[in-house]
Amino acid sequence: AQKITQTQPGMFVQEKEAVTLDCTYDTSDPSYGLFWYKQPSSGEMIFLIYQGSYDQQNATEGRYSLNFQKARKSANLVISASQLGDSAMYFCAMRGRLKAAGNKLTFGGGTRVLVKP
Amino acid sequence: GAVVSQHPSRVICKSGTSVKIECRSLDFQATTMFWYRQFPKQSLMLMATSNEGSKATYEQGVEKDKFLINHASLTLSTLTVTSAHPEDSSFYICSARVVGGPQHFGDGTRLSIL
């Protein structure tokens, strides 16, 4: 079974500062993928970044970077130079690669980020 | 990029009504789509995996007869909430996966049963 844990239910960040959102995971799959999604108050889920378990380098996408520490089973999201529009819920998710996993995503409980001007 | 369209975005209806929600992949084919349910301030819970041309795979605890899923084509999956009651009020969101890529989500449907 897969499990995703996000220990920060909510956090404030000052505009233009960086913020780190924690995500730890547990899985027995030898190969897996880790994702971060953003959910604004309007409800849509916006894909931000992906990290494969065998990727040698940490993923980066613009202001988003993923601090992947495989031995610690953590995949923290770093948002640099926060903007007011970054205020949203952020979900960490995992997808196993085994056929039995069925390409399903398992989500963490989410972290609400509020960016202060 | 991959676009998933979900319709309607909001439904308000009386108890006992059946409600159909559509999920379309607009610029790619999706043999598999997923339906999630999200309660306020909670995470997404997978309800079922919709497979084109075959029966959906439901997660444990999800009533198959309550939440009917049809995936008749490579670009369309529908979720029908049958005989909806107030406890079925929730945010329903679908997703489809591009082969070799992430799941892309529709904008969701807010269902309110009076």
Coordinates of N, CA and C in Angstrom, one line a residue:
Chain A
A1 N 0.8 -1.2 0.0 CA 0.0 0.0 0.0 C 0.9 1.3 0.0
Q2 N 0.3 2.3 -0.6 CA 1.1 3.6 -0.7 C 0.5 4.5 0.3
K3 N 1.3 5.4 0.9 CA 0.8 6.4 1.8 C 1.6 7.7 1.6
I4 N 0.9 8.8 1.6 CA 1.6 10.1 1.5 C 1.2 10.9 2.7
T5 N 2.2 11.6 3.3 CA 1.9 12.4 4.5 C 2.4 13.8 4.3
Q6 N 1.5 14.7 4.5 CA 1.9 16.1 4.5 C 1.6 16.7 5.9
T7 N 2.6 17.0 6.6 CA 2.5 17.3 8.0 C 2.1 18.7 8.3
Q8 N 2.1 19.6 7.3 CA 1.8 21.0 7.5 C 0.4 21.3 7.0
P9 N -0.6 21.5 7.9 CA -1.9 21.7 7.4 C -2.0 23.1 6.7
G10 N -1.3 24.1 7.2 CA -1.3 25.4 6.7 C -0.1 26.2 7.0
M11 N 0.2 27.2 6.2 CA 1.4 28.0 6.5 C 1.2 29.3 5.7
F12 N 1.8 30.4 6.4 CA 1.9 31.7 5.8 C 3.3 31.9 5.2
V13 N 3.4 32.6 4.2 CA 4.7 33.0 3.6 C 4.6 34.4 3.1
Q14 N 5.7 35.1 3.3 CA 5.8 36.5 2.9 C 6.0 36.5 1.4
E15 N 5.3 37.5 0.7 CA 5.5 37.6 -0.7 C 7.0 37.8 -1.0
K16 N 7.5 37.2 -2.1 CA 8.8 37.2 -2.6 C 9.8 36.3 -1.9
E17 N 9.3 35.7 -0.8 CA 10.2 34.7 -0.1 C 9.9 33.3 -0.6
A18 N 10.8 32.4 -0.3 CA 10.7 31.0 -0.6 C 10.0 30.2 0.5
V19 N 9.3 29.2 0.1 CA 8.6 28.3 1.0 C 8.8 26.9 0.7
T20 N 8.9 26.0 1.7 CA 9.1 24.6 1.5 C 7.9 23.8 2.0
L21 N 7.3 23.0 1.2 CA 6.2 22.2 1.6 C 6.7 20.8 1.8
D22 N 6.4 20.2 3.0 CA 6.9 18.9 3.3 C 6.0 17.8 2.7
C23 N 6.6 16.7 2.3 CA 5.9 15.5 1.8 C 6.8 14.3 2.1
T24 N 6.3 13.3 2.8 CA 6.9 12.1 3.0 C 6.0 11.0 2.5
Y25 N 6.6 9.9 2.1 CA 5.8 8.8 1.5 C 6.3 7.5 1.9
D26 N 5.4 6.5 1.7 CA 5.8 5.1 2.0 C 5.2 4.2 0.9
T27 N 6.0 3.4 0.4 CA 5.6 2.5 -0.6 C 6.5 1.2 -0.7
S28 N 6.0 0.2 -1.2 CA 6.8 -1.0 -1.4 C 7.1 -1.2 -2.9
D29 N 6.6 -0.3 -3.7 CA 7.0 -0.4 -5.1 C 8.4 0.0 -5.3
P30 N 9.1 -0.7 -6.1 CA 10.5 -0.4 -6.4 C 10.7 0.8 -7.3
S31 N 9.6 1.1 -8.1 CA 9.6 2.2 -9.0 C 8.3 3.0 -8.8
Y32 N 8.4 4.3 -8.7 CA 7.2 5.1 -8.5 C 7.5 6.5 -9.0
G33 N 6.4 7.3 -9.1 CA 6.5 8.7 -9.5 C 5.9 9.6 -8.4
L34 N 6.4 10.7 -8.2 CA 5.9 11.7 -7.2 C 5.5 13.0 -7.9
F35 N 4.3 13.5 -7.5 CA 3.8 14.7 -8.2 C 3.4 15.7 -7.1
W36 N 3.4 16.9 -7.6 CA 2.8 18.0 -6.8 C 1.7 18.7 -7.6
Y37 N 0.6 18.9 -7.0 CA -0.5 19.6 -7.6 C -0.9 20.8 -6.8
K38 N -1.4 21.9 -7.5 CA -1.9 23.1 -6.8 C -3.4 23.2 -7.0
Q39 N -4.1 23.4 -5.9 CA -5.6 23.6 -6.1 C -6.0 24.9 -5.5
P40 N -6.3 25.9 -6.4 CA -6.8 27.2 -5.9 C -8.2 27.1 -5.4
S41 N -8.7 28.1 -4.9 CA -10.1 28.1 -4.3 C -11.1 27.7 -5.3
S42 N -10.9 28.0 -6.5 CA -11.8 27.6 -7.6 C -12.0 26.1 -7.8
G43 N -11.0 25.3 -7.3 CA -11.2 23.9 -7.3 C -10.4 23.1 -8.3
E44 N -9.9 23.7 -9.4 CA -9.2 22.9 -10.3 C -7.9 22.4 -9.8
M45 N -7.4 21.3 -10.3 CA -6.1 20.7 -9.9 C -5.1 21.0 -11.0
I46 N -4.1 21.7 -10.6 CA -3.1 22.2 -11.6 C -1.8 21.4 -11.3
F47 N -1.3 20.7 -12.3 CA -0.1 19.9 -12.2 C 1.1 20.8 -12.1
L48 N 2.0 20.6 -11.2 CA 3.1 21.5 -11.0 C 4.5 20.9 -11.4
I49 N 4.7 19.7 -10.9 CA 6.1 19.1 -11.1 C 6.0 17.6 -10.8
Y50 N 6.9 16.9 -11.4 CA 7.0 15.4 -11.3 C 8.4 15.0 -11.1
Q51 N 8.6 14.0 -10.2 CA 9.9 13.4 -10.0 C 9.8 11.8 -10.0
G52 N 10.6 11.2 -10.9 CA 10.6 9.8 -10.9 C 11.6 9.2 -9.9
S53 N 11.3 8.1 -9.4 CA 12.1 7.5 -8.3 C 13.5 7.2 -8.7
Y54 N 13.7 7.0 -10.0 CA 15.1 6.7 -10.5 C 15.7 7.9 -11.2
D55 N 15.1 9.0 -11.1 CA 15.7 10.3 -11.7 C 16.9 10.6 -10.9
Q56 N 18.0 10.9 -11.5 CA 19.2 11.3 -10.8 C 19.2 12.7 -10.3
Q57 N 18.5 13.6 -11.0 CA 18.5 14.9 -10.5 C 17.1 15.3 -10.0
N58 N 17.1 16.3 -9.1 CA 15.9 16.8 -8.6 C 15.2 17.6 -9.7
A59 N 13.9 17.5 -9.8 CA 13.1 18.1 -10.8 C 12.9 19.6 -10.5
T60 N 12.9 20.4 -11.6 CA 12.7 21.8 -11.5 C 11.7 22.3 -12.6
E61 N 10.8 23.2 -12.3 CA 9.9 23.7 -13.3 C 9.7 25.2 -12.9
G62 N 10.4 26.1 -13.5 CA 10.3 27.5 -13.2 C 10.6 27.8 -11.7
R63 N 9.6 28.3 -11.0 CA 9.8 28.7 -9.6 C 9.6 27.5 -8.7
Y64 N 9.3 26.3 -9.3 CA 9.0 25.1 -8.4 C 10.2 24.2 -8.6
S65 N 10.7 23.7 -7.5 CA 11.7 22.6 -7.5 C 11.3 21.6 -6.4
L66 N 11.8 20.4 -6.7 CA 11.4 19.3 -5.8 C 12.7 18.8 -5.2
N67 N 12.7 18.8 -3.8 CA 13.9 18.3 -3.1 C 13.6 16.9 -2.8
F68 N 14.1 16.0 -3.6 CA 13.9 14.6 -3.5 C 15.0 13.9 -2.7
Q69 N 14.6 13.3 -1.6 CA 15.6 12.5 -0.8 C 15.1 11.1 -0.6
K70 N 15.5 10.3 -1.5 CA 15.0 8.9 -1.6 C 15.2 8.1 -0.3
A71 N 16.3 8.2 0.2 CA 16.6 7.4 1.5 C 15.7 7.8 2.6
R72 N 15.3 9.1 2.6 CA 14.4 9.6 3.7 C 13.0 9.5 3.3
K73 N 12.7 9.1 2.0 CA 11.4 9.0 1.5 C 10.7 10.3 1.6
S74 N 11.3 11.4 1.2 CA 10.7 12.7 1.2 C 10.8 13.3 -0.2
A75 N 9.8 14.1 -0.5 CA 9.8 14.8 -1.8 C 9.2 16.2 -1.5
N76 N 10.0 17.1 -0.9 CA 9.5 18.4 -0.6 C 9.4 19.3 -1.8
L77 N 8.4 20.2 -1.8 CA 8.3 21.2 -2.9 C 8.8 22.5 -2.4
V78 N 9.6 23.1 -3.2 CA 10.1 24.5 -2.8 C 9.6 25.4 -3.9
I79 N 8.9 26.5 -3.4 CA 8.4 27.5 -4.2 C 9.3 28.7 -4.0
S80 N 9.9 29.2 -5.0 CA 10.8 30.4 -4.8 C 10.1 31.7 -5.2
A81 N 10.5 32.8 -4.6 CA 9.9 34.1 -4.9 C 8.4 34.0 -4.9
S82 N 7.8 33.7 -3.8 CA 6.3 33.5 -3.7 C 5.6 34.7 -4.2
Q83 N 4.5 34.5 -4.9 CA 3.6 35.5 -5.4 C 2.2 35.3 -4.8
L84 N 1.4 36.4 -4.8 CA 0.1 36.3 -4.2 C -0.7 35.2 -4.8
G85 N -0.5 35.0 -6.1 CA -1.3 34.0 -6.8 C -0.9 32.5 -6.4
D86 N 0.1 32.4 -5.6 CA 0.5 31.1 -5.1 C -0.3 30.6 -4.0
S87 N -1.2 31.5 -3.4 CA -2.1 31.1 -2.3 C -3.0 30.0 -2.8
A88 N -3.0 28.9 -2.2 CA -3.8 27.7 -2.7 C -3.5 26.5 -1.8
M89 N -4.2 25.5 -2.0 CA -3.9 24.2 -1.4 C -2.9 23.5 -2.3
Y90 N -1.9 22.8 -1.7 CA -0.9 22.0 -2.4 C -1.0 20.6 -2.0
F91 N -1.1 19.7 -3.0 CA -1.1 18.3 -2.7 C 0.1 17.5 -3.3
C92 N 0.6 16.7 -2.5 CA 1.7 15.8 -2.9 C 1.0 14.5 -3.3
A93 N 1.4 13.8 -4.3 CA 0.8 12.6 -4.7 C 1.8 11.6 -5.3
M94 N 1.5 10.3 -5.2 CA 2.4 9.3 -5.7 C 1.6 8.3 -6.6
R95 N 2.4 7.8 -7.6 CA 1.8 6.8 -8.5 C 2.8 5.7 -8.5
G96 N 2.3 4.5 -8.3 CA 3.2 3.3 -8.4 C 3.3 2.9 -9.8
R97 N 4.4 2.2 -10.1 CA 4.6 1.8 -11.5 C 4.2 0.4 -11.8
L98 N 4.0 -0.4 -10.7 CA 3.6 -1.8 -10.9 C 2.2 -1.8 -11.5
K99 N 1.9 -2.9 -12.2 CA 0.6 -3.0 -12.9 C -0.5 -3.1 -11.9
A100 N -0.2 -3.6 -10.7 CA -1.3 -3.7 -9.7 C -1.7 -2.4 -9.2
A101 N -0.8 -1.4 -9.3 CA -1.1 -0.1 -8.8 C -2.1 0.6 -9.7
G102 N -2.2 0.1 -11.0 CA -3.2 0.7 -11.9 C -3.1 2.1 -12.2
N103 N -1.9 2.7 -12.1 CA -1.7 4.1 -12.4 C -2.5 5.0 -11.5
K104 N -2.9 4.5 -10.4 CA -3.7 5.4 -9.5 C -2.8 6.3 -8.8
L105 N -3.3 7.5 -8.5 CA -2.6 8.5 -7.6 C -3.1 8.4 -6.2
T106 N -2.2 8.4 -5.3 CA -2.5 8.5 -3.9 C -2.1 9.9 -3.4
F107 N -3.0 10.6 -2.8 CA -2.8 12.0 -2.4 C -2.5 12.1 -0.9
G108 N -1.7 13.1 -0.6 CA -1.5 13.5 0.8 C -2.7 14.4 1.2
G109 N -2.7 14.8 2.5 CA -3.8 15.6 3.0 C -3.8 17.0 2.6
G110 N -2.7 17.5 2.0 CA -2.7 18.8 1.5 C -2.1 19.8 2.5
T111 N -1.5 20.9 2.0 CA -1.0 22.0 2.8 C -1.6 23.3 2.2
R112 N -2.2 24.1 3.0 CA -2.8 25.4 2.5 C -1.7 26.4 2.7
V113 N -1.4 27.1 1.6 CA -0.4 28.2 1.7 C -1.1 29.5 1.5
L114 N -0.8 30.5 2.3 CA -1.3 31.8 2.2 C -0.2 32.8 2.0
V115 N -0.1 33.5 0.9 CA 1.0 34.4 0.7 C 0.6 35.8 1.1
K116 N 1.4 36.4 2.0 CA 1.1 37.7 2.6 C 1.8 38.8 1.8
P117 N 1.1 39.9 1.5 CA 1.7 41.0 0.7 C 2.7 41.7 1.6
Chain B
G1 N -0.9 21.9 -24.1 CA -0.9 20.8 -23.2 C -2.2 20.1 -23.1
A2 N -2.2 19.0 -22.4 CA -3.3 18.1 -22.3 C -4.5 18.9 -21.5
V3 N -5.7 18.8 -22.1 CA -6.8 19.5 -21.5 C -7.9 18.5 -21.2
V4 N -8.4 18.6 -20.0 CA -9.5 17.8 -19.6 C -10.7 18.7 -19.3
S5 N -11.8 18.5 -19.9 CA -13.0 19.3 -19.7 C -14.0 18.5 -18.9
Q6 N -14.6 19.2 -17.9 CA -15.6 18.5 -17.1 C -16.8 19.4 -17.0
H7 N -18.0 18.8 -17.2 CA -19.2 19.5 -17.3 C -20.3 18.7 -16.6
P8 N -21.2 19.3 -15.8 CA -21.3 20.8 -15.5 C -20.3 21.1 -14.4
S9 N -20.1 22.4 -14.2 CA -19.2 22.9 -13.1 C -20.0 22.9 -11.8
R10 N -21.3 23.1 -11.9 CA -22.1 23.2 -10.7 C -23.5 22.7 -10.9
V11 N -23.9 21.9 -10.0 CA -25.3 21.3 -10.1 C -26.0 21.5 -8.7
I12 N -27.2 22.0 -8.8 CA -28.0 22.0 -7.6 C -29.3 21.3 -7.9
C13 N -29.7 20.3 -7.2 CA -30.9 19.6 -7.6 C -31.6 19.0 -6.3
K14 N -32.8 18.5 -6.6 CA -33.6 18.0 -5.5 C -33.1 16.5 -5.1
S15 N -33.4 16.1 -3.9 CA -33.1 14.8 -3.5 C -33.9 13.8 -4.3
G16 N -33.2 12.7 -4.7 CA -33.9 11.7 -5.5 C -33.6 11.8 -7.0
T17 N -33.0 12.9 -7.4 CA -32.6 13.2 -8.8 C -31.3 12.4 -9.1
S18 N -31.2 12.0 -10.4 CA -30.0 11.4 -10.9 C -29.2 12.5 -11.6
V19 N -27.9 12.6 -11.4 CA -27.1 13.6 -12.0 C -26.0 13.0 -12.8
K20 N -25.8 13.4 -14.0 CA -24.7 12.9 -14.8 C -23.6 14.0 -15.0
I21 N -22.4 13.6 -14.8 CA -21.2 14.5 -15.0 C -20.3 13.9 -16.1
E22 N -19.9 14.8 -17.0 CA -19.1 14.4 -18.1 C -17.7 14.8 -17.9
C23 N -16.8 13.9 -18.4 CA -15.4 14.2 -18.4 C -14.8 13.9 -19.7
R24 N -14.2 14.9 -20.4 CA -13.7 14.7 -21.8 C -12.3 15.1 -21.8
S25 N -11.5 14.3 -22.5 CA -10.1 14.7 -22.9 C -10.2 15.3 -24.2
L26 N -9.8 16.6 -24.3 CA -10.0 17.4 -25.5 C -9.0 17.2 -26.6
D27 N -7.8 17.0 -26.2 CA -6.7 16.9 -27.3 C -5.9 15.7 -27.1
F28 N -6.4 14.7 -26.5 CA -5.7 13.4 -26.4 C -6.7 12.3 -26.1
Q29 N -6.3 11.1 -26.4 CA -7.1 9.9 -26.1 C -6.7 9.3 -24.7
A30 N -7.7 9.0 -24.0 CA -7.5 8.4 -22.6 C -8.2 7.1 -22.5
T31 N -7.4 6.0 -22.4 CA -8.1 4.7 -22.2 C -8.5 4.6 -20.7
T32 N -7.9 5.4 -19.9 CA -8.2 5.3 -18.5 C -8.5 6.7 -18.0
M33 N -9.6 6.9 -17.3 CA -9.9 8.1 -16.6 C -10.2 7.8 -15.1
F34 N -10.1 8.8 -14.3 CA -10.3 8.5 -12.8 C -11.3 9.5 -12.3
W35 N -12.1 9.0 -11.4 CA -13.1 9.9 -10.7 C -12.7 10.0 -9.2
Y36 N -12.7 11.2 -8.7 CA -12.4 11.5 -7.3 C -13.6 12.3 -6.7
R37 N -13.6 12.2 -5.4 CA -14.5 12.9 -4.6 C -13.7 13.7 -3.5
Q38 N -14.1 14.9 -3.3 CA -13.4 15.7 -2.3 C -14.4 16.5 -1.4
F39 N -14.3 16.2 -0.2 CA -15.1 16.9 0.8 C -14.4 18.2 1.2
P40 N -15.1 19.2 1.7 CA -14.5 20.5 2.1 C -13.3 20.3 3.0
K41 N -12.2 21.0 2.6 CA -10.9 21.0 3.4 C -10.3 19.6 3.5
Q42 N -10.6 18.7 2.6 CA -10.0 17.4 2.7 C -9.3 17.1 1.4
S43 N -8.6 16.0 1.3 CA -7.9 15.6 0.1 C -8.8 14.9 -0.8
L44 N -8.3 14.6 -2.0 CA -9.1 13.9 -3.0 C -9.1 12.4 -2.7
M45 N -10.3 11.8 -2.8 CA -10.4 10.4 -2.6 C -10.8 9.7 -3.9
L46 N -10.0 8.7 -4.3 CA -10.3 8.1 -5.6 C -11.6 7.2 -5.4
M47 N -12.5 7.4 -6.3 CA -13.7 6.6 -6.2 C -13.6 5.4 -7.1
A48 N -13.2 5.6 -8.4 CA -13.1 4.6 -9.3 C -12.2 4.9 -10.5
T49 N -11.8 3.8 -11.1 CA -11.0 4.0 -12.4 C -11.9 3.6 -13.5
S50 N -12.0 4.5 -14.5 CA -12.9 4.3 -15.6 C -12.0 3.8 -16.8
N51 N -12.4 2.6 -17.3 CA -11.7 2.0 -18.4 C -12.5 1.9 -19.7
E52 N -11.9 2.5 -20.7 CA -12.6 2.5 -22.0 C -13.0 1.1 -22.5
G53 N -14.3 0.9 -22.7 CA -14.7 -0.3 -23.3 C -14.9 -1.4 -22.3
S54 N -14.7 -1.2 -21.0 CA -14.9 -2.2 -20.0 C -15.5 -1.6 -18.8
K55 N -15.7 -2.5 -17.8 CA -16.3 -2.0 -16.5 C -15.3 -1.2 -15.7
A56 N -15.9 -0.3 -15.0 CA -15.0 0.5 -14.1 C -14.5 -0.3 -12.9
T57 N -13.4 0.1 -12.4 CA -12.9 -0.5 -11.2 C -13.2 0.4 -10.0
Y58 N -13.9 0.0 -9.1 CA -14.3 0.8 -7.9 C -13.4 0.6 -6.7
E59 N -13.2 1.6 -6.0 CA -12.4 1.5 -4.8 C -13.3 1.0 -3.7
Q60 N -12.7 0.4 -2.7 CA -13.4 -0.2 -1.6 C -14.3 0.8 -0.9
G61 N -15.6 0.4 -0.7 CA -16.5 1.3 0.0 C -17.3 2.2 -0.9
V62 N -17.0 2.2 -2.2 CA -17.8 3.0 -3.2 C -18.9 2.1 -3.8
E63 N -20.1 2.6 -3.7 CA -21.2 1.8 -4.2 C -21.3 1.9 -5.7
K64 N -21.2 0.8 -6.4 CA -21.2 0.7 -7.8 C -22.6 1.1 -8.4
D65 N -23.6 0.7 -7.7 CA -25.0 1.1 -8.2 C -25.3 2.5 -7.9
K66 N -24.6 3.1 -7.0 CA -24.9 4.5 -6.7 C -24.2 5.5 -7.7
F67 N -23.0 5.1 -8.0 CA -22.1 5.9 -8.8 C -21.8 5.1 -10.1
L68 N -22.6 5.3 -11.1 CA -22.5 4.6 -12.4 C -21.5 5.3 -13.3
I69 N -20.5 4.5 -13.8 CA -19.5 5.1 -14.6 C -19.6 4.4 -16.0
N70 N -19.5 5.2 -17.0 CA -19.5 4.7 -18.4 C -18.4 5.4 -19.1
H71 N -17.6 4.6 -19.8 CA -16.4 5.1 -20.6 C -16.5 4.6 -22.0
A72 N -17.5 5.2 -22.7 CA -17.8 4.6 -24.0 C -16.9 4.9 -25.2
S73 N -16.1 6.0 -25.0 CA -15.1 6.3 -26.0 C -13.8 6.7 -25.4
L74 N -12.8 6.9 -26.2 CA -11.5 7.2 -25.8 C -11.3 8.6 -25.2
T75 N -12.4 9.4 -25.4 CA -12.3 10.8 -25.0 C -13.5 11.2 -24.0
L76 N -14.3 10.2 -23.6 CA -15.4 10.6 -22.7 C -15.7 9.5 -21.7
S77 N -15.8 10.0 -20.4 CA -16.2 9.2 -19.4 C -17.3 9.9 -18.6
T78 N -18.3 9.2 -18.2 CA -19.4 9.9 -17.4 C -19.6 9.2 -16.1
L79 N -19.9 10.0 -15.1 CA -20.3 9.6 -13.8 C -21.7 10.0 -13.5
T80 N -22.6 9.0 -13.2 CA -23.9 9.3 -12.9 C -24.2 9.0 -11.4
V81 N -24.6 10.0 -10.7 CA -25.0 9.8 -9.3 C -26.4 9.5 -9.3
T82 N -26.8 8.3 -9.0 CA -28.2 7.9 -9.1 C -28.9 8.2 -7.8
S83 N -30.2 8.6 -7.9 CA -31.0 8.9 -6.8 C -30.2 9.6 -5.7
A84 N -29.7 10.8 -6.1 CA -28.8 11.5 -5.2 C -29.5 12.0 -3.9
H85 N -28.8 12.0 -2.8 CA -29.3 12.5 -1.5 C -28.3 13.5 -1.0
P86 N -28.8 14.3 0.0 CA -27.9 15.3 0.5 C -26.5 14.9 0.9
E87 N -26.4 13.6 1.4 CA -25.0 13.2 1.7 C -24.1 12.9 0.5
D88 N -24.7 13.0 -0.7 CA -23.9 12.9 -1.9 C -23.3 14.2 -2.3
S89 N -23.8 15.3 -1.7 CA -23.2 16.6 -2.0 C -21.7 16.6 -1.8
S90 N -21.0 17.1 -2.8 CA -19.6 17.0 -2.7 C -19.0 17.7 -3.9
F91 N -17.7 17.7 -4.0 CA -16.9 18.2 -5.2 C -16.4 16.9 -5.9
Y92 N -16.8 16.7 -7.1 CA -16.4 15.6 -7.9 C -15.5 16.1 -9.0
I93 N -14.3 15.4 -9.1 CA -13.4 15.8 -10.1 C -12.8 14.6 -10.8
C94 N -12.6 14.7 -12.1 CA -12.1 13.6 -12.9 C -10.7 14.0 -13.4
S95 N -10.0 12.9 -13.8 CA -8.7 13.1 -14.4 C -8.5 12.1 -15.5
A96 N -7.5 12.4 -16.4 CA -7.1 11.5 -17.4 C -5.6 11.6 -17.6
R97 N -5.0 10.5 -17.9 CA -3.6 10.5 -17.9 C -3.1 10.4 -19.4
V98 N -2.2 11.2 -19.7 CA -1.5 11.1 -21.0 C -0.5 10.0 -20.8
V99 N -0.3 9.2 -21.8 CA 0.6 8.1 -21.8 C 2.0 8.6 -21.5
G100 N 2.6 8.1 -20.4 CA 4.0 8.6 -20.1 C 4.0 9.9 -19.4
G101 N 2.8 10.5 -19.0 CA 2.8 11.8 -18.4 C 1.9 11.8 -17.2
P102 N 1.7 13.0 -16.6 CA 0.9 13.1 -15.4 C -0.5 13.0 -15.6
Q103 N -1.3 12.8 -14.6 CA -2.8 13.0 -14.7 C -3.1 14.4 -14.8
H104 N -4.0 14.7 -15.7 CA -4.5 16.1 -15.9 C -6.0 16.1 -15.4
F105 N -6.4 17.1 -14.7 CA -7.7 17.1 -14.1 C -8.6 18.1 -14.8
G106 N -9.9 17.7 -14.7 CA -11.0 18.6 -15.1 C -11.1 19.7 -14.0
D107 N -12.0 20.6 -14.2 CA -12.2 21.7 -13.3 C -13.1 21.4 -12.1
G108 N -13.7 20.2 -12.2 CA -14.5 19.7 -11.1 C -16.0 20.1 -11.2
T109 N -16.8 19.4 -10.4 CA -18.2 19.7 -10.4 C -18.6 19.7 -8.9
R110 N -19.2 20.9 -8.6 CA -19.8 21.0 -7.2 C -21.2 20.6 -7.2
L111 N -21.5 19.5 -6.6 CA -22.8 18.9 -6.5 C -23.5 19.2 -5.2
S112 N -24.7 19.9 -5.3 CA -25.4 20.2 -4.1 C -26.8 19.6 -4.2
I113 N -27.1 18.7 -3.2 CA -28.4 18.0 -3.2 C -29.3 18.6 -2.1
L114 N -30.4 19.2 -2.5 CA -31.3 19.8 -1.5 C -32.2 18.8 -0.8

